[in-house]
Amino acid sequence: MLEEVQSNYGRLKLYINGEYVNSKTETWGKAYNPAKDEVIAEVPFSTKDEVRQAIQSAQEAFEKWREVPVTQRIQYLFELKNKLEEYSETIARIVTQNHGKTIQEARGDMRRTIENVETAIAIVYTLAKGEHLDQVSQDVDESTVREPLGVFGIITPFNFPTMVPFWFIPYAIVLGDTVVVKPSEITPVPMDFITKIFEEIKLPKGVINVVHGAKDVVDELLSNKLIQGVTFVGSTRVGKYIYENAGKYGKKAIVQAGAKNFIVVMPDADLNKAIPSIVSAFFGNAGQRCLAAANLVAVGNVYDEIKRKFVEASKQLRIGYGLDENVDMGPVVTKDAKKRIMSYIDKGIEEGAKLLLDGRNVKVPDYPNGYFLGPTIFDEVTPEMTIAREEIFGPVASIIHVRDIDEAIDMINRSEYGNAASIFTTSGYYARKFRREVNAGNIGINIGIAAPMAFFPFGGRKESFFGVLHGQIDSVEFFTDKKVVISRW
Ligand code: NAD
């Protein structure tokens, strides 16, 4: 039995070659509980040598791991699934503690985390197979074999400390590759706990390694000769850097980046059904989801009603510490994030948007030091305003009024980002038009957060995505290479 949630996890260790290693670094960061403004762990910014050791151990593990029959490799994943189920509530509580999201949201993250392990198991006997065609020429047969490639770097953001790493880890390992994972330095504690599960299931040493840190670690992952490819999920600014450097060093890359997502509400929408979904799309996870809604586009005469109902429902959200079961919205992740979001609110006011709901002075009596912000709603926003264009990544909504669906679609397609867009309507015509004409990777129809299940790829376009293959099930393509064999006997 592993330990439960602790108030302080001390100095986190690196997990290299199946051993817990005390980092020799002189640079340490701090991981916080954002509801309390308390330090809960110290995070080593691994030295170059330590990252190299992790990569080397993953390389040596690869030589053996690729030889383990796939029927045995999946046994480890069954064990991994069972242990993640067993510790799901504990890990969810650690996610809430370190990230701030509500316990219900963290439990949802854990379901998605486990779903990726299940999917990796489910696909391996079908999608990982090669192809064969007899007699492509006289006495000649031709086939493809999918082979694992070696060591991959997994670089993840703060907002889904378990789910995002698991968009990649289970697929890489079930296919015979090995990984070096670098969690976000802001929310490293949940992955630190999960390393204990890798121990419990006796995963062979070096198959999964975890190093902590930030840019320096990423730079080593990008440039090290043994690394075959990297997966990155995070902001567009860093994502571009990753994609450029992956190209420079000849690595494969999946880069899923920032977002500015739209929800369009048509006059024929069923608002009673739509409102709870819309409120959760804007303010779930305190707006810190890459699929979070940011701009609410009211079409035609639905404007007054949607505005009134949206504000009313948002006012009801209970703000507090996510571990309290009846809380609807937790704090944002860091003091700096709160400062950044507040400056966007100032900018909105400056640029002439009308503040309908102001979350800046929200008080949470039991947690006076937490980084709380209430739901904030701007009206009379135009697409040119900063708050309508840039990713705020916090609980701030902008209402934009347009004449018709064409104007709404045109606005979405002019956005730099293309992660997600949703429409609420009862018209099949509008729904179909929206699905076909909107240039975004994840489309919701009467769904506020169009989050793809693990057995579908996770979409993204324009500045929200760089590369060819997406996360989750597309990983089969990413983590293997097709070798072609032509033979004559
Ligand atoms: P971030 O870009 O700041 O950090 C992501 C990772 O990159 C972290 O591991 C971090 O340590 C590392 N990093 C930071 N600066 C770096 C640098 N200069 N060079 C190299 N590596 C660096 O992102 P974040 O704040 O942790 O996460 C929020 C962002 O992630 C938002 O933009 C959100 O939209 C995006 N996101 C996208 C998706 C998606 O699927 N498209 C999913 C989740 C989050």
Coordinates of C-alpha atoms and ligand atoms in Angstrom, one line a residue:
M1 CA 0.0 0.0 0.0
L2 CA 1.4 3.4 -1.0
E3 CA 1.3 6.4 1.3
E4 CA -1.7 8.7 1.1
V5 CA -1.9 12.4 0.3
Q6 CA 0.8 14.3 2.3
S7 CA 1.0 17.9 3.3
N8 CA 4.5 18.1 2.0
Y9 CA 6.4 15.8 -0.3
G10 CA 9.9 17.2 0.4
R11 CA 12.6 17.1 -2.2
L12 CA 11.3 15.2 -5.2
K13 CA 13.6 12.6 -6.6
L14 CA 14.4 11.7 -10.2
Y15 CA 13.4 8.2 -11.4
I16 CA 16.2 6.8 -13.5
N17 CA 16.7 3.2 -14.4
G18 CA 14.2 2.1 -11.9
E19 CA 16.0 3.9 -9.0
Y20 CA 15.1 7.0 -7.1
V21 CA 17.9 9.4 -7.5
N22 CA 18.7 12.5 -5.4
S23 CA 19.4 15.2 -7.9
K24 CA 22.8 16.9 -7.6
T25 CA 21.4 20.1 -9.0
E26 CA 21.8 23.4 -7.4
T27 CA 18.6 24.8 -8.9
W28 CA 15.4 23.9 -7.2
G29 CA 11.9 25.1 -7.9
K30 CA 8.8 24.9 -5.7
A31 CA 5.5 23.2 -6.2
Y32 CA 2.6 24.8 -4.5
N33 CA -0.9 24.1 -3.2
P34 CA -2.5 27.0 -5.0
A35 CA -5.6 27.1 -2.7
K36 CA -3.4 27.7 0.3
D37 CA -0.3 29.4 -1.2
E38 CA 1.8 26.7 0.5
V39 CA 4.9 24.9 -0.8
I40 CA 4.2 21.1 -1.0
A41 CA 7.4 20.0 -2.7
E42 CA 10.8 21.1 -3.9
V43 CA 11.5 20.3 -7.6
P44 CA 15.0 19.6 -8.8
F45 CA 15.9 21.1 -12.2
S46 CA 17.9 18.1 -13.3
T47 CA 21.5 18.6 -14.5
K48 CA 22.4 17.7 -18.1
D49 CA 24.3 14.7 -16.8
E50 CA 21.2 13.4 -15.0
V51 CA 19.1 13.8 -18.2
R52 CA 21.7 12.0 -20.2
Q53 CA 21.8 9.2 -17.6
A54 CA 18.0 8.9 -17.9
I55 CA 18.2 8.8 -21.7
Q56 CA 21.0 6.2 -21.6
S57 CA 19.1 4.0 -19.2
A58 CA 16.0 4.2 -21.5
Q59 CA 18.2 3.2 -24.5
E60 CA 19.7 0.2 -22.7
A61 CA 16.2 -0.8 -21.5
F62 CA 14.9 -0.5 -25.1
E63 CA 17.3 -3.1 -26.3
K64 CA 15.7 -5.6 -23.9
W65 CA 12.1 -4.3 -23.8
R66 CA 11.7 -4.6 -27.6
E67 CA 12.5 -8.3 -27.2
V68 CA 9.7 -8.8 -24.7
P69 CA 6.8 -10.5 -26.5
V70 CA 3.9 -8.2 -27.0
T71 CA 1.7 -10.7 -25.1
Q72 CA 3.9 -10.1 -22.0
R73 CA 4.2 -6.3 -22.5
I74 CA 0.5 -5.9 -22.3
Q75 CA 0.5 -7.8 -18.9
Y76 CA 2.4 -4.8 -17.5
L77 CA -0.3 -2.5 -18.8
F78 CA -3.1 -4.6 -17.3
E79 CA -1.2 -4.3 -14.0
L80 CA -0.7 -0.5 -14.6
K81 CA -4.4 -0.1 -15.2
N82 CA -5.4 -2.0 -12.0
K83 CA -3.0 0.0 -9.9
L84 CA -4.1 3.3 -11.3
E85 CA -7.7 2.2 -10.5
E86 CA -6.7 1.3 -7.0
Y87 CA -4.9 4.6 -6.4
S88 CA -7.2 6.7 -8.5
E89 CA -8.8 8.6 -5.6
T90 CA -5.4 9.2 -4.0
I91 CA -3.9 10.5 -7.2
A92 CA -6.9 12.7 -7.9
R93 CA -6.5 14.2 -4.5
I94 CA -2.8 15.0 -5.2
V95 CA -3.8 16.5 -8.5
T96 CA -6.3 18.8 -6.7
Q97 CA -3.7 19.6 -4.1
N98 CA -1.0 20.6 -6.6
H99 CA -3.1 22.0 -9.4
G100 CA -6.1 23.4 -7.7
K101 CA -8.9 21.9 -9.8
T102 CA -11.9 20.4 -8.1
I103 CA -11.8 16.9 -6.9
Q104 CA -14.6 16.0 -9.4
E105 CA -12.5 17.4 -12.2
A106 CA -9.4 15.5 -11.0
R107 CA -11.4 12.3 -10.8
G108 CA -12.4 12.9 -14.4
D109 CA -8.7 13.3 -15.3
M110 CA -8.0 10.0 -13.8
R111 CA -10.7 8.3 -15.8
R112 CA -9.2 9.7 -19.0
T113 CA -5.7 8.7 -17.8
I114 CA -6.8 5.1 -17.3
E115 CA -8.8 5.1 -20.5
N116 CA -5.5 5.7 -22.4
V117 CA -4.0 2.6 -20.8
E118 CA -7.0 0.6 -21.8
T119 CA -6.8 1.9 -25.3
A120 CA -3.2 1.1 -25.6
I121 CA -4.0 -2.5 -24.7
A122 CA -7.0 -2.6 -27.0
I123 CA -5.1 -1.4 -30.1
V124 CA -1.9 -3.3 -30.0
Y125 CA -3.1 -6.5 -31.5
T126 CA -4.8 -4.8 -34.4
L127 CA -3.3 -1.4 -35.3
A128 CA 0.3 -2.4 -34.5
K129 CA 0.2 -5.2 -37.0
G130 CA 2.0 -4.9 -40.4
E131 CA 0.7 -5.8 -43.8
H132 CA 1.5 -8.4 -46.3
L133 CA 0.8 -9.0 -50.0
D134 CA 1.8 -12.2 -51.7
Q135 CA 3.1 -12.3 -55.3
V136 CA 3.7 -8.6 -56.0
S137 CA 5.9 -9.9 -58.8
Q138 CA 6.8 -13.4 -59.9
D139 CA 7.7 -15.3 -56.7
V140 CA 8.1 -12.0 -54.8
D141 CA 6.2 -11.1 -51.6
E142 CA 6.1 -7.8 -49.9
S143 CA 5.2 -6.8 -46.4
T144 CA 5.6 -4.0 -43.8
V145 CA 6.5 -4.6 -40.2
R146 CA 5.9 -1.9 -37.6
E147 CA 9.0 -1.6 -35.4
P148 CA 9.5 0.4 -32.2
L149 CA 12.3 3.0 -32.6
G150 CA 13.8 3.6 -29.2
V151 CA 13.7 6.4 -26.7
F152 CA 11.1 9.2 -26.8
G153 CA 10.9 12.4 -24.7
I154 CA 7.5 13.3 -23.2
I155 CA 7.2 17.0 -22.3
T156 CA 3.9 17.9 -20.6
P157 CA 2.0 21.0 -19.4
F158 CA 0.8 21.9 -15.9
N159 CA -2.9 21.6 -16.5
F160 CA -3.4 17.8 -16.8
P161 CA -0.6 16.4 -14.7
T162 CA -1.6 12.7 -15.3
M163 CA -3.8 12.6 -18.4
V164 CA -1.5 14.4 -20.8
P165 CA 1.5 12.2 -20.0
F166 CA -0.8 9.2 -20.5
W167 CA -1.8 10.4 -24.0
F168 CA 1.6 9.0 -24.9
I169 CA 3.3 6.8 -22.2
P170 CA 1.1 3.6 -22.5
Y171 CA 1.3 3.6 -26.3
A172 CA 5.0 4.1 -26.4
I173 CA 5.7 1.3 -24.0
V174 CA 3.1 -1.2 -25.3
L175 CA 4.7 -0.8 -28.8
G176 CA 8.2 -1.6 -27.4
D177 CA 9.6 1.9 -27.0
T178 CA 11.0 3.5 -23.8
V179 CA 10.5 7.0 -22.5
V180 CA 12.0 9.9 -20.5
V181 CA 9.1 11.9 -19.1
K182 CA 9.5 15.6 -18.1
P183 CA 6.4 16.7 -16.1
S184 CA 5.6 20.4 -15.7
E185 CA 7.8 21.9 -13.0
I186 CA 4.6 23.6 -11.7
T187 CA 2.6 20.3 -11.1
P188 CA 5.2 17.5 -10.8
V189 CA 3.8 15.8 -7.7
P190 CA 1.1 13.5 -9.3
M191 CA 3.7 12.0 -11.7
D192 CA 6.1 11.6 -8.8
F193 CA 3.4 9.5 -7.1
I194 CA 2.8 7.5 -10.2
T195 CA 6.4 6.4 -10.4
K196 CA 5.7 4.3 -7.3
I197 CA 3.2 2.4 -9.3
F198 CA 5.8 1.7 -12.0
E199 CA 7.8 0.2 -9.1
E200 CA 4.8 -1.8 -7.7
I201 CA 4.1 -3.4 -11.1
K202 CA 7.8 -4.2 -11.5
L203 CA 8.1 -2.6 -14.8
P204 CA 11.6 -3.4 -16.1
K205 CA 14.2 -0.8 -15.1
G206 CA 14.6 2.1 -17.5
V207 CA 11.4 1.6 -19.5
I208 CA 9.9 4.7 -18.0
N209 CA 12.2 7.4 -16.5
V210 CA 11.1 10.7 -15.0
V211 CA 13.3 13.7 -14.8
H212 CA 12.2 17.1 -13.5
G213 CA 13.1 20.6 -14.7
A214 CA 12.3 23.0 -17.5
K215 CA 14.0 24.4 -20.6
D216 CA 17.5 22.9 -20.0
V217 CA 16.0 19.4 -19.7
V218 CA 13.9 19.9 -22.8
D219 CA 16.9 21.1 -24.7
E220 CA 18.8 17.9 -23.9
L221 CA 15.8 15.8 -24.9
L222 CA 15.6 17.7 -28.2
S223 CA 19.3 17.5 -29.1
N224 CA 20.4 14.1 -27.6
K225 CA 21.3 11.7 -30.4
L226 CA 19.6 8.7 -28.7
I227 CA 16.2 10.4 -28.7
Q228 CA 14.0 9.4 -31.6
G229 CA 11.2 11.9 -31.1
V230 CA 9.5 14.1 -28.6
T231 CA 5.9 14.8 -27.7
F232 CA 5.0 18.2 -26.4
V233 CA 1.8 19.6 -25.1
G234 CA 1.9 23.2 -23.9
S235 CA 1.8 26.8 -25.0
T236 CA 2.2 27.9 -28.6
R237 CA 5.3 30.0 -27.9
V238 CA 7.2 27.0 -26.5
G239 CA 5.5 24.6 -28.9
K240 CA 7.0 26.5 -31.9
Y241 CA 10.4 26.3 -30.3
I242 CA 10.0 22.6 -29.8
Y243 CA 8.9 22.0 -33.4
E244 CA 11.7 24.1 -34.9
N245 CA 14.3 22.3 -32.8
A246 CA 12.9 18.9 -33.4
G247 CA 13.3 19.6 -37.1
K248 CA 16.8 21.0 -36.6
Y249 CA 17.9 17.8 -34.7
G250 CA 16.0 15.4 -37.0
K251 CA 13.5 14.2 -34.4
K252 CA 9.9 13.2 -34.9
A253 CA 7.5 15.5 -33.1
I254 CA 3.9 15.8 -32.0
V255 CA 3.3 19.4 -30.8
Q256 CA -0.1 20.2 -29.3
A257 CA -0.2 23.9 -28.4
G258 CA -2.3 26.8 -27.1
A259 CA -5.9 27.7 -27.9
K260 CA -8.6 30.3 -28.1
N261 CA -11.9 28.4 -28.4
F262 CA -15.3 29.6 -29.4
I263 CA -18.8 28.6 -28.5
V264 CA -21.5 29.7 -30.9
V265 CA -25.1 29.8 -29.7
M266 CA -27.8 29.9 -32.4
P267 CA -31.3 31.4 -31.8
D268 CA -32.8 27.9 -32.1
A269 CA -30.6 26.4 -29.3
D270 CA -32.2 24.7 -26.3
L271 CA -30.8 27.0 -23.7
N272 CA -31.9 25.1 -20.7
K273 CA -29.8 22.2 -21.8
A274 CA -27.0 24.4 -23.2
I275 CA -26.3 26.6 -20.2
P276 CA -24.8 24.1 -17.7
S277 CA -22.6 22.8 -20.5
I278 CA -21.5 26.3 -21.5
V279 CA -20.8 27.4 -18.0
S280 CA -18.7 24.3 -17.4
A281 CA -16.8 24.9 -20.7
F282 CA -15.8 28.4 -19.7
F283 CA -15.1 27.9 -16.0
G284 CA -14.3 24.2 -15.5
N285 CA -10.7 23.8 -14.4
A286 CA -10.9 27.6 -13.7
G287 CA -10.6 28.1 -17.5
Q288 CA -7.3 26.3 -17.7
R289 CA -8.0 23.7 -20.3
C290 CA -6.8 23.8 -23.8
L291 CA -10.4 23.0 -24.8
A292 CA -11.8 25.7 -22.4
A293 CA -14.3 28.1 -24.1
A294 CA -13.0 31.6 -24.3
N295 CA -15.4 33.5 -26.6
L296 CA -19.2 33.1 -26.5
V297 CA -20.6 34.1 -29.8
A298 CA -24.3 34.9 -29.6
V299 CA -26.0 34.8 -33.0
G300 CA -29.0 37.1 -33.7
N301 CA -31.8 37.5 -31.2
V302 CA -30.5 34.9 -28.7
Y303 CA -28.1 37.5 -27.5
D304 CA -30.1 39.1 -24.6
E305 CA -31.3 35.8 -23.2
I306 CA -28.0 33.9 -23.4
K307 CA -26.2 36.8 -21.8
R308 CA -28.7 36.9 -18.9
K309 CA -28.8 33.2 -18.3
F310 CA -25.0 32.8 -18.7
V311 CA -24.3 35.5 -16.1
E312 CA -27.0 34.2 -13.7
A313 CA -25.7 30.6 -13.8
S314 CA -22.0 31.7 -13.5
K315 CA -22.8 33.7 -10.4
Q316 CA -24.0 30.4 -8.7
L317 CA -20.6 28.7 -9.0
R318 CA -19.1 28.0 -5.6
I319 CA -15.4 29.0 -5.4
G320 CA -13.1 27.3 -2.9
Y321 CA -10.6 24.6 -2.2
G322 CA -11.1 21.8 -4.7
L323 CA -10.9 19.1 -2.0
D324 CA -14.2 20.3 -0.6
E325 CA -16.7 18.2 -2.4
N326 CA -19.2 21.0 -2.9
V327 CA -16.8 23.4 -4.6
D328 CA -17.4 24.1 -8.3
M329 CA -14.3 26.1 -9.1
G330 CA -10.8 26.0 -7.5
P331 CA -8.0 28.6 -7.7
V332 CA -5.8 29.2 -10.7
V333 CA -2.5 27.5 -10.7
T334 CA 0.1 30.1 -9.6
K335 CA 0.3 33.6 -8.3
D336 CA 1.9 34.6 -11.6
A337 CA -1.0 33.1 -13.5
K338 CA -3.5 35.1 -11.4
K339 CA -1.5 38.3 -12.1
R340 CA -1.5 37.6 -15.8
I341 CA -5.2 36.9 -15.9
M342 CA -5.9 40.1 -13.9
S343 CA -3.8 42.1 -16.4
Y344 CA -6.0 40.7 -19.2
I345 CA -9.1 41.8 -17.3
D346 CA -7.6 45.3 -17.0
K347 CA -6.8 45.2 -20.8
G348 CA -10.4 44.3 -21.6
I349 CA -11.7 47.3 -19.6
E350 CA -9.1 49.5 -21.2
E351 CA -10.1 48.4 -24.7
G352 CA -13.8 49.2 -24.0
A353 CA -15.4 45.9 -23.3
K354 CA -18.1 46.0 -20.7
L355 CA -17.5 43.9 -17.5
L356 CA -20.7 42.1 -16.6
L357 CA -19.3 39.9 -13.9
D358 CA -16.1 40.7 -12.1
G359 CA -14.3 37.8 -10.4
R360 CA -11.3 39.8 -9.3
N361 CA -12.4 40.4 -5.7
V362 CA -13.7 37.0 -4.9
K363 CA -13.2 36.0 -1.2
V364 CA -12.8 32.5 0.1
P365 CA -12.8 33.0 3.9
D366 CA -11.1 29.7 4.8
Y367 CA -8.4 30.1 2.3
P368 CA -7.5 33.8 2.3
N369 CA -4.1 33.2 0.6
G370 CA -5.3 31.1 -2.3
Y371 CA -5.0 32.2 -5.9
F372 CA -8.7 32.5 -6.4
L373 CA -10.5 34.4 -9.2
G374 CA -14.2 34.2 -9.7
P375 CA -15.9 33.8 -13.1
T376 CA -15.4 37.0 -15.1
I377 CA -17.6 37.9 -18.1
F378 CA -17.1 40.7 -20.6
D379 CA -19.8 41.9 -22.9
E380 CA -19.6 44.0 -26.1
V381 CA -16.4 42.4 -27.0
T382 CA -15.2 42.7 -30.6
P383 CA -12.9 40.2 -32.4
E384 CA -10.1 42.7 -32.6
M385 CA -9.8 43.2 -28.8
T386 CA -6.9 41.5 -27.1
I387 CA -9.2 39.5 -24.8
A388 CA -10.9 38.0 -27.8
R389 CA -7.7 37.1 -29.6
E390 CA -5.1 36.0 -27.0
E391 CA -5.1 32.9 -24.8
I392 CA -5.9 34.1 -21.3
F393 CA -6.0 30.6 -19.8
G394 CA -8.2 31.6 -16.8
P395 CA -11.9 32.0 -15.9
V396 CA -12.6 34.9 -18.3
A397 CA -15.4 34.9 -20.9
S398 CA -16.0 37.3 -23.8
I399 CA -19.4 37.7 -25.3
I400 CA -19.5 38.7 -28.9
H401 CA -22.7 39.5 -30.7
V402 CA -23.0 38.6 -34.5
R403 CA -25.8 38.7 -37.1
D404 CA -25.7 35.2 -38.5
I405 CA -23.8 31.9 -38.6
D406 CA -21.6 33.0 -41.5
E407 CA -20.3 35.9 -39.5
A408 CA -19.6 33.5 -36.6
I409 CA -17.8 31.0 -38.7
D410 CA -15.8 33.7 -40.4
M411 CA -14.7 35.0 -37.0
I412 CA -13.6 31.6 -35.8
N413 CA -11.7 30.9 -39.0
R414 CA -9.9 34.3 -38.7
S415 CA -8.6 33.3 -35.2
E416 CA -4.9 32.4 -35.1
Y417 CA -5.8 29.3 -33.1
G418 CA -7.7 26.2 -34.2
N419 CA -8.0 23.9 -31.3
A420 CA -11.8 23.7 -30.6
A421 CA -15.1 25.2 -31.5
S422 CA -18.7 24.3 -30.5
I423 CA -22.1 25.1 -31.7
F424 CA -25.4 24.9 -29.8
T425 CA -28.4 24.5 -32.1
T426 CA -31.4 22.3 -32.8
S427 CA -30.9 22.7 -36.5
G428 CA -29.2 19.9 -38.4
Y429 CA -28.4 22.3 -41.2
Y430 CA -26.5 24.7 -39.0
A431 CA -24.7 21.8 -37.2
R432 CA -23.5 20.3 -40.5
K433 CA -22.5 23.6 -41.9
F434 CA -20.5 24.4 -38.7
R435 CA -18.8 21.0 -38.8
R436 CA -17.8 21.3 -42.4
E437 CA -16.8 25.0 -42.5
V438 CA -15.0 25.6 -39.2
N439 CA -11.2 25.3 -39.4
A440 CA -10.6 23.8 -36.0
G441 CA -9.4 20.4 -34.8
N442 CA -12.1 19.5 -32.3
I443 CA -15.7 20.3 -33.1
G444 CA -18.5 20.2 -30.5
I445 CA -22.2 20.0 -31.5
N446 CA -24.3 20.7 -28.4
I447 CA -21.2 19.7 -26.4
G448 CA -19.2 22.5 -24.6
I449 CA -15.9 20.7 -24.3
A450 CA -15.3 18.5 -27.3
A451 CA -12.6 16.3 -25.6
P452 CA -11.8 13.3 -27.8
M453 CA -11.9 9.9 -26.2
A454 CA -8.5 8.1 -26.1
F455 CA -9.5 5.9 -29.0
F456 CA -9.7 9.0 -31.3
P457 CA -6.9 11.4 -32.0
F458 CA -6.8 14.7 -30.2
G459 CA -7.3 17.3 -32.9
G460 CA -5.8 20.8 -33.3
R461 CA -5.0 23.1 -36.2
K462 CA -3.3 26.4 -37.1
E463 CA -1.3 27.8 -34.1
S464 CA -2.8 25.1 -31.9
F465 CA -0.9 22.2 -33.5
F466 CA 2.3 21.5 -35.2
G467 CA 3.1 18.2 -36.9
V468 CA 1.3 15.4 -38.7
L469 CA 0.2 13.0 -36.0
H470 CA -1.9 13.8 -33.0
G471 CA -1.9 12.4 -29.5
Q472 CA -3.8 9.4 -28.2
I473 CA -4.5 6.8 -30.8
D474 CA -2.4 8.4 -33.5
S475 CA 0.5 7.4 -31.3
V476 CA 0.6 4.0 -33.0
E477 CA 1.9 5.8 -36.1
F478 CA 4.2 8.0 -34.1
F479 CA 5.9 5.4 -31.9
T480 CA 6.5 2.9 -34.6
D481 CA 8.2 3.0 -38.0
K482 CA 7.1 0.9 -41.0
K483 CA 9.9 -1.3 -42.3
V484 CA 9.3 -2.7 -45.8
V485 CA 10.4 -6.2 -46.6
I486 CA 10.5 -7.6 -50.1
S487 CA 11.4 -11.2 -50.5
R488 CA 11.9 -14.0 -53.1
W489 CA 12.6 -17.6 -52.2
Ligands
NAD1 P1 4.2 25.8 -21.2 O1 4.4 25.9 -22.7 O2 4.6 26.9 -20.3 O3 5.0 24.5 -20.6 C1 4.9 23.3 -21.2 C2 6.2 22.5 -21.0 O4 7.2 23.1 -21.7 C3 6.5 22.3 -19.6 O5 7.0 21.0 -19.3 C4 7.7 23.3 -19.4 O6 8.6 23.0 -18.4 C5 8.3 23.4 -20.8 N1 8.9 24.7 -21.1 C6 8.5 25.9 -20.6 N2 9.2 26.9 -21.2 C7 10.1 26.3 -22.0 C8 11.1 26.8 -22.9 N3 11.4 28.1 -23.0 N4 11.8 25.9 -23.6 C9 11.5 24.5 -23.5 N5 10.6 24.0 -22.7 C10 9.9 24.9 -22.0 O7 2.7 25.4 -21.0 P2 1.9 25.3 -19.6 O8 1.6 26.7 -19.1 O9 2.4 24.3 -18.7 O10 0.5 24.8 -20.1 C11 -0.6 25.6 -20.6 C12 -0.6 25.6 -22.1 O11 -0.7 24.3 -22.6 C13 -1.8 26.4 -22.7 O12 -1.3 27.2 -23.7 C14 -2.7 25.3 -23.2 O13 -3.6 25.7 -24.2 C15 -1.7 24.3 -23.6 N6 -2.3 22.9 -23.7 C16 -2.6 22.4 -25.0 C17 -3.2 21.2 -25.1 C18 -3.5 20.7 -26.5 O14 -3.8 19.5 -26.6 N7 -3.5 21.5 -27.5 C19 -3.5 20.5 -24.0 C20 -3.2 21.0 -22.7 C21 -2.6 22.2 -22.6

